[in-house]
Phi, psi and omega in degrees: 000130182276134179293144176286351178263018180297142178251025179301331181294345179276350180256122180294143178283168183301323181297318179297313180294320180295317179297315178298316179300313180297320180296312179300316180297323181289323178293313183276346182056048178220172173254118178291145176289166176053074186296348181270343189218109179298323181304309182290335178286331187251345192295341177276353175079354183298310181292330176294317178296318178296320178298313180298317179294332177286318180287320181226092186308138177063019179284338175235108188286336184217134177248131180270125182254000179296147182265069177210162186298325180297314179295318180300315180299315180299317180297313181294319177300315179300318179298313182293319178296315179296326178298321179281307187287317184259332183265350178073019180271151177269159181306321182294343179272355184252157173274161175280147182304323180289337176304317182273317181303321185246003178068031184286308185233079184285349173296312179300317180294320184288349177277007183304327182295339178289342180293332179303314180295316180298312181297318179294324181293331180270001173078025178281000000 
């Protein structure tokens, strides 16, 4: 019997992560590393910055490639800021930086493919 206090709803299912992965790969025309885990593929923010620059050219002027938390944080922050300022998204449509840095709420992160429709709808 499953507890009514289950937190399974906080974990994205395989289909959500797979759909997000396929969308990112199709936009960037690349194969993301680590096909089993969207979190490890995106947590340094590099692919997110590349994705934003593909959707909205030159929206992120510099991508940090250092392998440390400070660089990862800067990349994710740039992505989230560009999503609001250039992409016309509201804060409630974005994930929190810690969701991705620490893998807390990957459902929010895995909904990234829905932004394509939003960005196209506002004519960016």
